[in-house]
């Protein structure tokens, strides 16, 4: 690929990237059931997304379906997993080995989706020097040294909100290029830094509100 | 509140519900710093959301600011936490005590946001009868019996994708009213059932793609 020709218009839209894993899981199930071909219309029926939207989303991926037969299931799984980055190994550091941080360290499932947490940082003396799920926990002051050692681009943010911005700034200064933010704090980063917010608490808020609303009605 | 008068138009929009926790965390930090009053303009500057949007979002919450002074910080925290349901105890069952399921069982932080996981279900004989973080794991066939015992409305879905729909159907048949779906599978539910999708994998996909894109440029 010619690096200089890549423009922002080549960016795959975020909603597309969020939908592709749904298609992937649907197609994996079809493979388990012994199916060999699948069309966007068939996927559409099961996951309640317009088939033209599915076809459009899949057009970003380098695969073409055959008329009246559809996509080859095996090929589509390979191409999607590769496209989504799930077959690579992306190393990550975790910042804040409290309750949620430890939970993420313990979740080996993330490795199946291409994320490998290689080290965690904290300031709690009870944690430093320990390992969780074979992942070492270091003092935060070792961060720069460990950056050189591991060559990591992704930082997972699971610190208390009162230090979320400070730790983010330190991560970015140290060379982290993408922040996966699990705090309910809205962090600020330079334009070239990728941020994904996974706010469990926002999801809880929506769920509680809707539950309450349905029960009152 | 007169139940019969509540209409769908009274529903707080989902984007508002997702933004309110951001305001809450910002205001909590201000309280720590000793501030007593805050305006939507001040919040706006720190979290990069238009102040008119913040004022509109806060208009759903039962609090009014004073001209030229703003909102009382203590009052706004109380009102927001209460409004978002974080001060109540919402009991939940967890379905699927695998890697991610166990991670969530271990995360005591959820209780500070109003969610208390009271039991988990699985089919793995090595897990059944055990406790994780004092939460018992039962065989899935005990679900209906435990529903009577605990009176739970929320089900957390952390099963493999090939049984995600089946377990969802069983949860709904057993009386679960809200499903917090952590699988990459797009579950189907009846209209009156609340669903929140927290797809860690979709967030990873977006992050990997953007990282890659930024590095190629």
Short mmCIF file of C-alpha atoms in Angstrom, two decimals, chain A residues 1 3 6-8 10-14 17-18 21-22 25 28-29 32 46-49 83-86 90 99-100 103 106-110 113-115 153-154 161-162 177-180 182 184-186 188 192 194 196-198 200-211 213-217, chain B residues 1 3 6-8 10-14 17-18 21-22 25 28-29 32 46-49 83-86 90 99-100 103 106-110 113-115 153-154 161-162 177-180 182 184-186 188 192 194 196-198 200-211 213-217:
data_model
loop_
_atom_site.label_atom_id
_atom_site.label_comp_id
_atom_site.label_asym_id
_atom_site.label_seq_id
_atom_site.Cartn_x
_atom_site.Cartn_y
_atom_site.Cartn_z
CA UNK A 1 0.00 0.00 0.00
CA UNK A 3 1.39 5.21 2.49
CA UNK A 6 -4.07 6.99 2.35
CA UNK A 7 -6.58 9.70 3.17
CA UNK A 8 -9.15 10.21 5.89
CA UNK A 10 -10.37 5.78 3.30
CA UNK A 11 -11.26 5.41 6.97
CA UNK A 12 -13.74 2.63 7.66
CA UNK A 13 -16.68 4.27 9.50
CA UNK A 14 -16.82 3.44 13.22
CA UNK A 17 -16.36 -1.50 12.54
CA UNK A 18 -18.77 -2.02 15.40
CA UNK A 21 -18.03 -8.42 14.85
CA UNK A 22 -21.79 -9.17 14.88
CA UNK A 25 -20.20 -14.22 15.25
CA UNK A 28 -19.03 -18.58 12.93
CA UNK A 29 -22.26 -20.15 14.17
CA UNK A 32 -20.52 -24.81 13.28
CA UNK A 46 -31.07 -13.24 12.01
CA UNK A 47 -29.56 -10.05 13.32
CA UNK A 48 -32.14 -7.50 12.30
CA UNK A 49 -29.94 -5.20 10.25
CA UNK A 83 -9.52 -7.29 8.92
CA UNK A 84 -10.69 -6.67 12.49
CA UNK A 85 -7.20 -7.33 13.83
CA UNK A 86 -8.30 -10.31 15.94
CA UNK A 90 -1.60 -6.26 20.03
CA UNK A 99 -11.03 -4.25 41.10
CA UNK A 100 -11.91 -3.67 37.43
CA UNK A 103 -10.87 -8.36 36.41
CA UNK A 106 -7.95 -12.21 34.64
CA UNK A 107 -9.96 -12.29 31.41
CA UNK A 108 -7.90 -14.51 29.10
CA UNK A 109 -10.68 -14.24 26.50
CA UNK A 110 -9.28 -10.94 25.23
CA UNK A 113 -9.52 -11.11 19.98
CA UNK A 114 -5.96 -9.99 19.50
CA UNK A 115 -5.29 -8.18 22.77
CA UNK A 153 0.98 0.96 21.75
CA UNK A 154 -2.23 0.37 23.72
CA UNK A 161 -11.37 9.20 38.15
CA UNK A 162 -9.33 11.73 40.14
CA UNK A 177 -0.96 5.62 20.89
CA UNK A 178 -4.38 4.27 21.89
CA UNK A 179 -6.26 4.51 25.19
CA UNK A 180 -9.01 2.06 26.08
CA UNK A 182 -12.93 2.09 31.23
CA UNK A 184 -16.52 7.15 33.63
CA UNK A 185 -14.18 10.13 33.14
CA UNK A 186 -14.06 11.84 29.75
CA UNK A 188 -8.73 14.59 26.74
CA UNK A 192 -3.55 11.64 16.82
CA UNK A 194 -7.05 6.82 19.51
CA UNK A 196 -12.29 4.03 22.90
CA UNK A 197 -14.59 4.55 25.86
CA UNK A 198 -16.13 1.46 27.41
CA UNK A 200 -19.86 0.01 32.05
CA UNK A 201 -21.52 2.64 34.25
CA UNK A 202 -23.21 4.40 31.33
CA UNK A 203 -24.65 1.06 30.24
CA UNK A 204 -25.88 0.44 33.77
CA UNK A 205 -27.49 3.88 33.85
CA UNK A 206 -29.40 3.20 30.62
CA UNK A 207 -30.44 -0.27 31.79
CA UNK A 208 -31.69 0.91 35.21
CA UNK A 209 -33.61 3.79 33.65
CA UNK A 210 -35.32 1.63 31.03
CA UNK A 211 -36.15 -1.09 33.55
CA UNK A 213 -39.59 3.06 32.93
CA UNK A 214 -41.00 -0.29 31.76
CA UNK A 215 -42.11 -1.20 35.26
CA UNK A 216 -43.88 2.09 35.91
CA UNK A 217 -45.79 1.96 32.65
CA UNK B 1 -46.48 9.67 39.71
CA UNK B 3 -48.67 5.51 36.05
CA UNK B 6 -46.30 8.09 31.53
CA UNK B 7 -45.70 8.00 27.80
CA UNK B 8 -42.80 7.07 25.56
CA UNK B 10 -41.22 10.97 28.73
CA UNK B 11 -38.33 8.63 28.05
CA UNK B 12 -34.94 10.17 28.72
CA UNK B 13 -32.96 9.81 25.45
CA UNK B 14 -30.24 7.15 25.58
CA UNK B 17 -28.28 8.82 29.90
CA UNK B 18 -24.85 7.95 28.54
CA UNK B 21 -22.21 9.79 34.15
CA UNK B 22 -19.54 11.99 32.53
CA UNK B 25 -17.57 12.23 37.45
CA UNK B 28 -17.32 14.65 41.89
CA UNK B 29 -13.80 15.83 41.09
CA UNK B 32 -12.89 16.89 45.94
CA UNK B 46 -13.44 20.35 30.65
CA UNK B 47 -15.28 17.62 28.82
CA UNK B 48 -15.67 19.12 25.38
CA UNK B 49 -19.45 18.93 25.09
CA UNK B 83 -31.46 9.64 38.98
CA UNK B 84 -28.98 7.24 37.36
CA UNK B 85 -29.94 4.49 39.79
CA UNK B 86 -26.44 4.21 41.28
CA UNK B 90 -30.25 -3.75 41.51
CA UNK B 99 -13.18 -16.06 31.81
CA UNK B 100 -15.11 -12.83 31.27
CA UNK B 103 -13.84 -11.28 35.76
CA UNK B 106 -14.59 -10.37 40.76
CA UNK B 107 -15.24 -6.71 40.04
CA UNK B 108 -16.66 -5.34 43.30
CA UNK B 109 -16.68 -1.87 41.75
CA UNK B 110 -20.03 -2.51 40.09
CA UNK B 113 -22.88 1.88 40.71
CA UNK B 114 -25.94 0.03 41.96
CA UNK B 115 -25.37 -3.45 40.53
CA UNK B 153 -34.64 -8.51 37.08
CA UNK B 154 -31.24 -8.21 35.40
CA UNK B 161 -21.92 -17.25 21.24
CA UNK B 162 -23.32 -20.62 20.19
CA UNK B 177 -36.48 -8.07 32.31
CA UNK B 178 -33.10 -6.67 31.24
CA UNK B 179 -30.15 -8.36 29.55
CA UNK B 180 -26.64 -6.92 29.76
CA UNK B 182 -21.25 -8.93 26.81
CA UNK B 184 -20.38 -10.33 20.36
CA UNK B 185 -23.67 -12.02 19.43
CA UNK B 186 -26.66 -9.86 18.55
CA UNK B 188 -33.13 -11.08 19.85
CA UNK B 192 -40.53 -5.11 26.47
CA UNK B 194 -34.26 -4.04 27.92
CA UNK B 196 -27.59 -3.17 26.65
CA UNK B 197 -24.72 -4.44 24.51
CA UNK B 198 -21.23 -4.00 25.89
CA UNK B 200 -15.47 -5.31 24.27
CA UNK B 201 -14.58 -6.90 20.92
CA UNK B 202 -16.22 -4.16 18.88
CA UNK B 203 -14.20 -1.59 20.82
CA UNK B 204 -11.05 -3.57 20.18
CA UNK B 205 -11.85 -3.72 16.46
CA UNK B 206 -12.25 0.06 16.27
CA UNK B 207 -9.07 0.64 18.28
CA UNK B 208 -6.94 -1.74 16.19
CA UNK B 209 -8.24 -0.27 12.96
CA UNK B 210 -7.58 3.34 13.98
CA UNK B 211 -4.14 2.53 15.35
CA UNK B 213 -4.65 3.72 10.08
CA UNK B 214 -2.72 6.34 12.08
CA UNK B 215 0.53 4.39 11.73
CA UNK B 216 0.21 3.91 7.98
CA UNK B 217 -0.46 7.58 7.34
#
